[in-house]
Tab-separated table of C-alpha atoms and ligand atoms in Angstrom:
chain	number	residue	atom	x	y	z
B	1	UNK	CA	-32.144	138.350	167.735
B	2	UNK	CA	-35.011	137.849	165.147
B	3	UNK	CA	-36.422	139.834	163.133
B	4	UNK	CA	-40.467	140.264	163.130
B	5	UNK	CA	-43.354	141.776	160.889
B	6	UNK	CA	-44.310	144.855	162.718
B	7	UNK	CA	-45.917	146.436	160.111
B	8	UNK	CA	-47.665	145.483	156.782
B	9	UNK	CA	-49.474	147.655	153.941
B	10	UNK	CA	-50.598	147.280	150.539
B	11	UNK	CA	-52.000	149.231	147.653
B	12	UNK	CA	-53.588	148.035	144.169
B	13	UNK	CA	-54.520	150.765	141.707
B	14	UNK	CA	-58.477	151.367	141.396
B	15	UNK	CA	-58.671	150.694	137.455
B	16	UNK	CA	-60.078	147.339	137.362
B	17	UNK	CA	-59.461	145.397	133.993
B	18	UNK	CA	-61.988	142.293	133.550
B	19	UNK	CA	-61.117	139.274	130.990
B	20	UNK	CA	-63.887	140.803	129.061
B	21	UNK	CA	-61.908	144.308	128.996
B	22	UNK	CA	-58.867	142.237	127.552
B	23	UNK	CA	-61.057	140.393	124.839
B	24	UNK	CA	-61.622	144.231	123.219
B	25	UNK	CA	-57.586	144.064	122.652
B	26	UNK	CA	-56.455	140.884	121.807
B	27	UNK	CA	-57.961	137.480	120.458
B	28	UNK	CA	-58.536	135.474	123.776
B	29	UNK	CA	-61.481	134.626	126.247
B	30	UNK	CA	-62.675	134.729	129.966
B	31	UNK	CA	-62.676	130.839	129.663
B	32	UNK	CA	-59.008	130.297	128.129
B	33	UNK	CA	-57.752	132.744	131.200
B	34	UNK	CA	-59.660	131.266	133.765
B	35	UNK	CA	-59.429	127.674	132.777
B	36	UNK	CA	-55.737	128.267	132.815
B	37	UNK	CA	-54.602	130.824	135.058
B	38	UNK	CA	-57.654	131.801	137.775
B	39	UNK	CA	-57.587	135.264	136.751
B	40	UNK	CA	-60.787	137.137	136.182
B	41	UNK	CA	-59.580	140.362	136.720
B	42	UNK	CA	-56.421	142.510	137.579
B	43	UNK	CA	-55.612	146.191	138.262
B	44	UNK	CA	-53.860	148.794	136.227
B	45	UNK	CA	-51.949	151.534	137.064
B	46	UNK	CA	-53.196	155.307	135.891
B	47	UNK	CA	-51.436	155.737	133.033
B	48	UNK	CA	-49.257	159.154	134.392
B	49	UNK	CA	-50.080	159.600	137.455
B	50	UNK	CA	-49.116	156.457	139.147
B	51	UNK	CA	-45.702	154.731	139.098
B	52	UNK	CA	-43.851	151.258	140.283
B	53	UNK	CA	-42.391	153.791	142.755
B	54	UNK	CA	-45.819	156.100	143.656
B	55	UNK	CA	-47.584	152.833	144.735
B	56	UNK	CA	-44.757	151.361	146.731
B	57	UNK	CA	-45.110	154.817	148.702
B	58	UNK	CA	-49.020	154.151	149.308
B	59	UNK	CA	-48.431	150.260	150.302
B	60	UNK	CA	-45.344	151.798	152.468
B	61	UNK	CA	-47.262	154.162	154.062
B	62	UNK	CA	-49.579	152.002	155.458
B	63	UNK	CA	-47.282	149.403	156.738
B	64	UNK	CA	-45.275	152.161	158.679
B	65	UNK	CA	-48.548	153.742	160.055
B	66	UNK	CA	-49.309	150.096	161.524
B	67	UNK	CA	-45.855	150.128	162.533
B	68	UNK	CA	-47.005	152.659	164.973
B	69	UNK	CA	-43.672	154.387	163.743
B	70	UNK	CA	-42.799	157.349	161.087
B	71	UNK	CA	-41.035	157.855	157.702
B	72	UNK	CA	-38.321	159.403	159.726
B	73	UNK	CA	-37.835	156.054	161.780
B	74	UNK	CA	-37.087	154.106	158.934
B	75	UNK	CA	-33.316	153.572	158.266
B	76	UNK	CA	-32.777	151.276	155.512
B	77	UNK	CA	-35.040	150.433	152.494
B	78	UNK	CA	-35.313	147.587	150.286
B	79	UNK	CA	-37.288	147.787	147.268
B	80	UNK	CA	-38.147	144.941	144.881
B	81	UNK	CA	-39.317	145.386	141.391
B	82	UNK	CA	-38.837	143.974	137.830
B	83	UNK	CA	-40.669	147.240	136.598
B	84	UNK	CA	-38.943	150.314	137.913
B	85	UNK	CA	-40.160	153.634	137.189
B	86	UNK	CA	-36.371	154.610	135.685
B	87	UNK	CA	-33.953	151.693	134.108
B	88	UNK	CA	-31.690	153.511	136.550
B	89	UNK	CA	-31.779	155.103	139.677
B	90	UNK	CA	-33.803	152.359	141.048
B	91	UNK	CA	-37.336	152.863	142.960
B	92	UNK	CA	-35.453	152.758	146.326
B	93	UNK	CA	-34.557	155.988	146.070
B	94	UNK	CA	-37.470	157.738	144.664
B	95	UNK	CA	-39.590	156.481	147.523
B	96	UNK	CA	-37.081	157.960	150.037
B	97	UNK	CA	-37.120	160.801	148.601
B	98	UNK	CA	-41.162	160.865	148.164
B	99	UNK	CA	-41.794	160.141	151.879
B	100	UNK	CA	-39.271	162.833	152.686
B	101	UNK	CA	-37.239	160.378	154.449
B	102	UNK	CA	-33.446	160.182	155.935
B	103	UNK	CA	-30.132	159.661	154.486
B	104	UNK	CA	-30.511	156.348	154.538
B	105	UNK	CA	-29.671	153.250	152.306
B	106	UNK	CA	-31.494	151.984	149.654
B	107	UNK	CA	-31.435	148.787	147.968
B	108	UNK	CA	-33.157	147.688	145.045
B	109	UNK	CA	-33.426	143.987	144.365
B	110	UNK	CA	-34.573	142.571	140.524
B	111	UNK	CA	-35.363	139.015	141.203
B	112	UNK	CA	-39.047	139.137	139.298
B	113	UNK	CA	-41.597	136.796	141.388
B	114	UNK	CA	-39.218	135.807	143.981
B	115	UNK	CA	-37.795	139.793	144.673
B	116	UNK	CA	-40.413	139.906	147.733
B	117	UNK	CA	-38.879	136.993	149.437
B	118	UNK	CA	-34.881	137.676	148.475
B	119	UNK	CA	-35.847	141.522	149.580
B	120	UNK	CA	-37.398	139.984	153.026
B	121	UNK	CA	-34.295	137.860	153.452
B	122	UNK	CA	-32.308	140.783	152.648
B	123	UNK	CA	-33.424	142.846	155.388
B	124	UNK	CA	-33.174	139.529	157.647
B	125	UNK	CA	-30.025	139.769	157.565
B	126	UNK	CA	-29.724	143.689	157.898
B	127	UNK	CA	-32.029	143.695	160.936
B	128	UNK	CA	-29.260	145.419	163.003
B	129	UNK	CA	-30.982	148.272	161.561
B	130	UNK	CA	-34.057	148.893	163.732
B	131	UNK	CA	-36.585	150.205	161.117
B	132	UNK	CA	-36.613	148.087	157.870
B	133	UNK	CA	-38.734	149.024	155.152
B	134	UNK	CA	-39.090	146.113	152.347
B	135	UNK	CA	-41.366	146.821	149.403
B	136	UNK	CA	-42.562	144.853	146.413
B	137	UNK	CA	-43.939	146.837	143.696
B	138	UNK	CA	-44.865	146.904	140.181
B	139	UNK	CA	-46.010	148.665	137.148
B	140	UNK	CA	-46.223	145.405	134.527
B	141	UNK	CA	-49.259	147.400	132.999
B	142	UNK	CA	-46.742	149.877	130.754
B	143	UNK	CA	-44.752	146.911	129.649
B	144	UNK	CA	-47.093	144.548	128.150
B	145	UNK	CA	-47.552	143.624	124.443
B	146	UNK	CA	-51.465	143.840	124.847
B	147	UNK	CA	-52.288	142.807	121.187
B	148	UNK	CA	-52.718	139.064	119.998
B	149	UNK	CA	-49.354	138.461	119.306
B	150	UNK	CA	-48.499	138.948	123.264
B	151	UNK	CA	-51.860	137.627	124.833
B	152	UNK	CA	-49.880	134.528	126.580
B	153	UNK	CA	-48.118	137.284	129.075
B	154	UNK	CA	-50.249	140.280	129.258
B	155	UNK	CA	-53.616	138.666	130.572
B	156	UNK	CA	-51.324	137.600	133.541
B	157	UNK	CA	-50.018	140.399	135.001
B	158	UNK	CA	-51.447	143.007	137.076
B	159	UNK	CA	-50.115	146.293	139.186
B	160	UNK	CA	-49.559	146.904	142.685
B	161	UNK	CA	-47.779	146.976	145.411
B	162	UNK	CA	-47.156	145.786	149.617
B	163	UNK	CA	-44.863	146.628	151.894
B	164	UNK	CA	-44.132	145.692	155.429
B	165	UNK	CA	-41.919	147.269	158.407
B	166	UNK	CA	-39.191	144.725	160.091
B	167	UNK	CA	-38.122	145.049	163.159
B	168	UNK	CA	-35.651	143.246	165.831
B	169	UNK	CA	-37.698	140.964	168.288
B	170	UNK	CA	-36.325	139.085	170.923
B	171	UNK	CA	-39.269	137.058	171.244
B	172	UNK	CA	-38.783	133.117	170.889
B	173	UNK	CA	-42.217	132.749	169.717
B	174	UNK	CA	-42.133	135.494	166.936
B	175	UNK	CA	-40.408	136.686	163.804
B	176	UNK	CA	-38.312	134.839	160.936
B	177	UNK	CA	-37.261	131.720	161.533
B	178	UNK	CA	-35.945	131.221	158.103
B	179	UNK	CA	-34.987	132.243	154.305
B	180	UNK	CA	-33.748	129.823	151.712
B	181	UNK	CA	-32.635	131.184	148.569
B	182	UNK	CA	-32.116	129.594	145.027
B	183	UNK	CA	-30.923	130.621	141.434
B	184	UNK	CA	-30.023	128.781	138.128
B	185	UNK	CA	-30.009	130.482	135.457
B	186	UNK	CA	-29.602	127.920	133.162
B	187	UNK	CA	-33.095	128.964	131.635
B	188	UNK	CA	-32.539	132.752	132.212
B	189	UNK	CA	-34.399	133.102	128.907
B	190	UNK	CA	-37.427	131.491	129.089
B	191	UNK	CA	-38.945	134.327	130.758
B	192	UNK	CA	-37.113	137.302	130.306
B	193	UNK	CA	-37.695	141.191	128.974
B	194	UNK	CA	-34.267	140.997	126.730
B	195	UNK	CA	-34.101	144.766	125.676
B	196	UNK	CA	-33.663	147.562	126.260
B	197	UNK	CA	-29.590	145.752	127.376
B	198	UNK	CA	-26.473	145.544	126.920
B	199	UNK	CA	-26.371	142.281	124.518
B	200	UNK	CA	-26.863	142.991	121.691
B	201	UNK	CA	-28.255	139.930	120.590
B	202	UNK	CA	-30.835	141.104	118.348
B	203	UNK	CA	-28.706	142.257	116.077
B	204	UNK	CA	-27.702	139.831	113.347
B	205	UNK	CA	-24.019	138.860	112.612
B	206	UNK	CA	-24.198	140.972	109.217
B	207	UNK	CA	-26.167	143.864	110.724
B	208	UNK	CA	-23.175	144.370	113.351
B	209	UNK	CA	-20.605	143.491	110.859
B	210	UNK	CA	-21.828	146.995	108.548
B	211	UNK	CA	-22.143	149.198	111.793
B	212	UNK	CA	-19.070	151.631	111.761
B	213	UNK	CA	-17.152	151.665	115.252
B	214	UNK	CA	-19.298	153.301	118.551
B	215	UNK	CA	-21.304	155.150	115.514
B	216	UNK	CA	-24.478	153.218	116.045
B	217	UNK	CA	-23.326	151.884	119.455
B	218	UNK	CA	-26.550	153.420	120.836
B	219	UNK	CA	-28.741	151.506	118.515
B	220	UNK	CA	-27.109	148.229	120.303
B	221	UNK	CA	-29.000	149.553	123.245
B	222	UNK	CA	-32.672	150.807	121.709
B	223	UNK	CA	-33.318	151.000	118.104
B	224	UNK	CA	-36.885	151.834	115.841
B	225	UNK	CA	-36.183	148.705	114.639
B	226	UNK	CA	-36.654	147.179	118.452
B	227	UNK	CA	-39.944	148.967	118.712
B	228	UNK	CA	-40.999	147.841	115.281
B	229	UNK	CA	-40.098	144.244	115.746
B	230	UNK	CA	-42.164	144.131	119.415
B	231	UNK	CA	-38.680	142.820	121.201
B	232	UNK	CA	-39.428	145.520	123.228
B	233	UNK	CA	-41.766	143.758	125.857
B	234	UNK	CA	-41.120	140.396	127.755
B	235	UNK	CA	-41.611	136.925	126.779
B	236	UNK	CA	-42.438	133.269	128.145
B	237	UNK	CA	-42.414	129.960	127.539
B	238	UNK	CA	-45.410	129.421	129.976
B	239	UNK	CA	-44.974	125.361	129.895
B	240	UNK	CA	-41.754	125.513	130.555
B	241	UNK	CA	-41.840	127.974	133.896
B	242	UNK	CA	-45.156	125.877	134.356
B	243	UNK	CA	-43.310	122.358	134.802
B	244	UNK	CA	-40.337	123.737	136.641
B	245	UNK	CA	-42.471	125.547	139.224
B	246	UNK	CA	-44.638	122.494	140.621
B	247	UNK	CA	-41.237	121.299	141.520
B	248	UNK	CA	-39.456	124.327	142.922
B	249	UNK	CA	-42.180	125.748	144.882
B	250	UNK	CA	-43.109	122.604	146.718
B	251	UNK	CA	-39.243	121.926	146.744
B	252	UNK	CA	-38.646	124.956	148.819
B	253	UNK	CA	-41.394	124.856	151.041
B	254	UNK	CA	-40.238	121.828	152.194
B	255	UNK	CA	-36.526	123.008	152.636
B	256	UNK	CA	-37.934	125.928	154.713
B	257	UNK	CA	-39.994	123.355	157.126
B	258	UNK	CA	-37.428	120.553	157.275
B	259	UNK	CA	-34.965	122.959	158.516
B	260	UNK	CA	-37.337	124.086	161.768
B	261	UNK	CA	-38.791	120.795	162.186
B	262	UNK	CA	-42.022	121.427	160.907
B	263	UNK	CA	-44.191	119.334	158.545
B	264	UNK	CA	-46.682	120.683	156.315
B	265	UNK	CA	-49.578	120.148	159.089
B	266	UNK	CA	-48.013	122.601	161.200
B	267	UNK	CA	-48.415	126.081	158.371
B	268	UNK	CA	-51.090	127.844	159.479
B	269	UNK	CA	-51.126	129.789	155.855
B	270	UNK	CA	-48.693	129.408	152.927
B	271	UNK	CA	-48.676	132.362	150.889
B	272	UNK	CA	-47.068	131.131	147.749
B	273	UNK	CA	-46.511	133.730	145.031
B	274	UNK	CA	-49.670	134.083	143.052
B	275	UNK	CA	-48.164	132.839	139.650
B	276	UNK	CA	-51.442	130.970	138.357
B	277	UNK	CA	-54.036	129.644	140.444
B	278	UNK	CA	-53.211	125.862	138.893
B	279	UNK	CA	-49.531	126.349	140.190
B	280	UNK	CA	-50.878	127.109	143.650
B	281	UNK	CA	-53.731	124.417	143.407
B	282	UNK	CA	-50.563	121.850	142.293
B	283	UNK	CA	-48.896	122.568	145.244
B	284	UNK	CA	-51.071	122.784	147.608
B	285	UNK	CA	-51.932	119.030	146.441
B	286	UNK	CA	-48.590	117.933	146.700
B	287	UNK	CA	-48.453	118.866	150.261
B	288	UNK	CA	-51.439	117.745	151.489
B	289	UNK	CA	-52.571	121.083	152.725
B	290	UNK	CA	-56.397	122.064	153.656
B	291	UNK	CA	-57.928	124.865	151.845
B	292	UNK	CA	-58.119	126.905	154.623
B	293	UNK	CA	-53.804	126.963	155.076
B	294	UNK	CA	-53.206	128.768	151.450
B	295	UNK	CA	-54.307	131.727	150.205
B	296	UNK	CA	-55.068	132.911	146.604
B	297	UNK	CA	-55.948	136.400	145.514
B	298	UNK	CA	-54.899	135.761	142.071
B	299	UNK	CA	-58.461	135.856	140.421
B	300	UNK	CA	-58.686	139.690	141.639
B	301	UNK	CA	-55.402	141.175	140.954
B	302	UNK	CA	-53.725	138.418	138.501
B	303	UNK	CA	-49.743	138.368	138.695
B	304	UNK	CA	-48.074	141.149	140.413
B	305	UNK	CA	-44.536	139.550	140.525
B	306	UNK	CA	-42.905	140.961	143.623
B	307	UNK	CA	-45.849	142.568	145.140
B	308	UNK	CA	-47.973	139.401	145.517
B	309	UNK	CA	-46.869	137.987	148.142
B	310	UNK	CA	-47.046	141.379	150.317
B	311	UNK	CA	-50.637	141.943	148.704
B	312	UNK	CA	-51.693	138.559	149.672
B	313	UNK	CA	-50.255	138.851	153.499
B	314	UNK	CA	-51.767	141.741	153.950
B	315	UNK	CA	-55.564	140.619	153.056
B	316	UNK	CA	-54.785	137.437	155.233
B	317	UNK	CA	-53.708	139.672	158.142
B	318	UNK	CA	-56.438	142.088	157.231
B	319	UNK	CA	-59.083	139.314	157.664
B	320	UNK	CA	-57.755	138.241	160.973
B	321	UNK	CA	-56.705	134.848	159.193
B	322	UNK	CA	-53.440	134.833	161.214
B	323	UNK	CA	-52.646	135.747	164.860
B	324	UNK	CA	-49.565	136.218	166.693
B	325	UNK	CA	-47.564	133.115	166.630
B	326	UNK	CA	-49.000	131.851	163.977
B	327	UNK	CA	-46.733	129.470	161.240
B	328	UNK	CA	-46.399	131.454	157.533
B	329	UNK	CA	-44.669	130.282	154.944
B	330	UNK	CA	-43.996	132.627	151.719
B	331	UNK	CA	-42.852	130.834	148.869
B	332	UNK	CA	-42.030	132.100	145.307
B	333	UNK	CA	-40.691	130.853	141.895
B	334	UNK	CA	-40.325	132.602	138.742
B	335	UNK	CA	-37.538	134.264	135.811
B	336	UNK	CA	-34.171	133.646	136.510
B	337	UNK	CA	-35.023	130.689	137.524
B	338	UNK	CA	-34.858	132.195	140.834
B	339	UNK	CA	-37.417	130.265	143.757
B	340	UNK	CA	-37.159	130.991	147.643
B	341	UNK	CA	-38.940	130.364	150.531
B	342	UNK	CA	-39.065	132.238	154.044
B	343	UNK	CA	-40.897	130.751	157.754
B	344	UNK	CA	-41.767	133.074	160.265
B	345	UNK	CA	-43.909	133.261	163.123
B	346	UNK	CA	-46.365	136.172	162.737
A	401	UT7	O1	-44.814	134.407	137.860
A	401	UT7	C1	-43.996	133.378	137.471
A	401	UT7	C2	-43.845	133.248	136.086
A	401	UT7	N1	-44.917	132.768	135.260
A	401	UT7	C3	-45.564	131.610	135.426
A	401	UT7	O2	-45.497	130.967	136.426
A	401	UT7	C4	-46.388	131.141	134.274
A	401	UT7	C5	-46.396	129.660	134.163
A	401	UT7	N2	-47.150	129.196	133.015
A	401	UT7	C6	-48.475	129.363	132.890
A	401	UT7	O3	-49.110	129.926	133.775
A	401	UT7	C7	-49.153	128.806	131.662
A	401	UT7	O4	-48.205	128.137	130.887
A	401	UT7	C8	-49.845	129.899	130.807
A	401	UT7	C9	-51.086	130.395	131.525
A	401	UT7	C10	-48.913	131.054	130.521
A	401	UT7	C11	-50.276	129.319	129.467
A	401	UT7	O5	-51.117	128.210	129.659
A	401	UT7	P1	-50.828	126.842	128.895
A	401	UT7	O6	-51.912	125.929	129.264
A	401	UT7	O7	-49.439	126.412	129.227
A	401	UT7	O8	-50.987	127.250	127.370
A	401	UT7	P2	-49.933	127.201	126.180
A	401	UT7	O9	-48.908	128.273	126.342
A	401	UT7	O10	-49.469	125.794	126.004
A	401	UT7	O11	-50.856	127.586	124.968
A	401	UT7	C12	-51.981	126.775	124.558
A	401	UT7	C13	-52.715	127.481	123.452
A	401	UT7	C14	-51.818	127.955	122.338
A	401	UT7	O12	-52.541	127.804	121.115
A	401	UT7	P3	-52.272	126.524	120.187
A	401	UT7	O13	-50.833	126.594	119.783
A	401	UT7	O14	-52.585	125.318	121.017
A	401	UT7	O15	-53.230	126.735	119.047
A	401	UT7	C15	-51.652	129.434	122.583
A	401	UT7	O16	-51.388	130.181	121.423
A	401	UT7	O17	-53.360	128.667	123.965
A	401	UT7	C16	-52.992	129.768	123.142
A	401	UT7	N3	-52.984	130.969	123.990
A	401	UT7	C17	-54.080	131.691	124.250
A	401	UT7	N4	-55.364	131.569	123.843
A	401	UT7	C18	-56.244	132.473	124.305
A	401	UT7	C19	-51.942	131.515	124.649
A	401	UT7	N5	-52.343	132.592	125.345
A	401	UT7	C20	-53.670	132.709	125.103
A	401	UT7	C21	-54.651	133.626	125.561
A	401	UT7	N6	-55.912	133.467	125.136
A	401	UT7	N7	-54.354	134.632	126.414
């Protein structure tokens, strides 16, 4: 027993931002971002009316509809996200609750640009339910430092959100043949959103030696002080995720084809994590693939973490790019280090 794609959806938010919008905020240009990243433009979010959660429900939606089944069918959810709506409950449960669905469970997996592919292995592994819905979502448009000071994250990321429906096959020729899984979080800090948490780390050794027992124990959490100093909002060492990438991603890719016996001739499309255009370019060098076996959307939509990878397999499918039986690999890298890979047969 397998499990296959039976349904796929995604949704970006219609506020386009252009490199030219982000040059009225901060001191970059269209030709630094493009030069380095690809990006020339990227959605955002409405400000209060749409959430990590709201467009997981619209990319959801879709992906059940082609599913040819209903909300109601669904009985387990998986929902990816470094950008949830709440910092607890998770989105899982707000979109079961939004599409008026079951009892069922809900799952919410953090693991930032590679969340897609862990949530899709995930529910690989779950698929004695019949009905899986797996989402990638985010919101990174409320949580970037958009002045000068933060301009090496925030002209990356963009919002949205895919989903897709998995179901059991018992089809040789379709479904997952596949996940492969990695972690080290030796460098857990190089890209990371530190507060609000439970560390504490920002406070200094004096600072924590004056606080009176559990009376500022909140503050440890979220202070003014936080918010003043900006340690609010997520930061990168881009070089440093840059150089470890162009080895994971083609790393895993590899690991995902050796085990099936494949070679990198045989991938129809590889759908690797739209992290920065150069990354993908890298890799697609490294493997000797053809233009026409990876796809890139990053120049519209920019980095949408654990909703890329749906986004992008949805405009593939949409544009009759694959067919059934087809060989797709998804690949992903990013903070954690975290990296995976997943082969299926569409
Ligand atoms: O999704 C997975 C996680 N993320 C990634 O995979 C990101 C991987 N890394 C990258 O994509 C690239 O490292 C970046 C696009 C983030 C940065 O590109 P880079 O070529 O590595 O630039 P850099 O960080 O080495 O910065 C070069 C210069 C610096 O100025 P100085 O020190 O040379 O004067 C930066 O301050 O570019 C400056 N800079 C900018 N200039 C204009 C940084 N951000 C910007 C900006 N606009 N937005």
């Amino acid at each position: 027993m397998r499990s296959k794609i039976a349904g796929i959806g995604y949704y970006v938010p219609k506020n386009v931002y252009t490199n030219f919008d982000l040059m009225k905020m901060m001191d970059t240009s269209d030709e630094w971002i493009q030069e380095r990243t690809g990006i020339v433009e990227r959605r955002y979010a409405h400000t209060t009316e749409e959430t990590t959660a709201t467009m997981g429900v619209e990319a959801a939606k879709i992906a059940i509809e082609r599913a040819g089944i209903t909300p109601q069918d669904i009985d387990f959810i998986v929902f990816a996200t470094l950008s949830p709506d709440y910092y607890f409950p998770g989105c899982g449960v707000l979109l079961q609750r939004a599409m008026k669905m079951k009892e069922i469970g809900a799952l919410d997996v953090r693991n930032q640009c590679s969340g897609f592919v862990y949530a899709l292995s995930v529910a690989d592994q779950f698929i004695k339910y019949k009905n899986i819905l797996v989402v990638g979502s985010e919101k990174h448009s409320f949580g970037l430092d958009f002045s000068t000071r933060g301009r090496n994250v925030s002209v990356i990321f963009g919002d949205g959100a895919g989903a897709v429906v998995l179901q059991p096959t018992e089809d040789p020729n379709r479904g997952i043949l596949s996940t492969h899984l990695h972690s080290d979080g030796e460098s857990a800090e190089i890209l990371a959103m530190y507060n609000p948490g439970t560390h504490a780390n920002h406070w200094s050794s004096t600072e924590l030696a004056t606080f009176k027992k559990d009376a500022k124990m909140g503050e440890y959490f979220m202070s003014h002080e936080m918010i003043d100093n900006c340690q609010n909002f997520p930061t990168m060492d881009g070089p440093a995720v840059f150089k470890k990438a162009v080895v994971k991603f083609p790393e895993v890719i590899m690991e995902a084809l050796k085990t099936n016996n494949y070679t990198p001739a045989d991938i129809k499309m590889l759908i690797p994590h739209q992290a920065n255009l150069r990354i993908s370019q890298f890799v697609q060098q490294k493997l000797g693939l053809r233009d026409d076996q990876v796809y890139n959307n990053i120049q519209k939509y920019g980095n949408t973490t654990a909703a890329s990878i749906p986004i992008a397999l949805c405009e593939v499918y949409e544009a009759g790019k694959i067919k059934e039986g087809d060989l797709v690999c998804l690949a992903a890298f990013g903070s954690g280090f975290t990296w995976a890979s997943a082969l299926l047969r569409w």
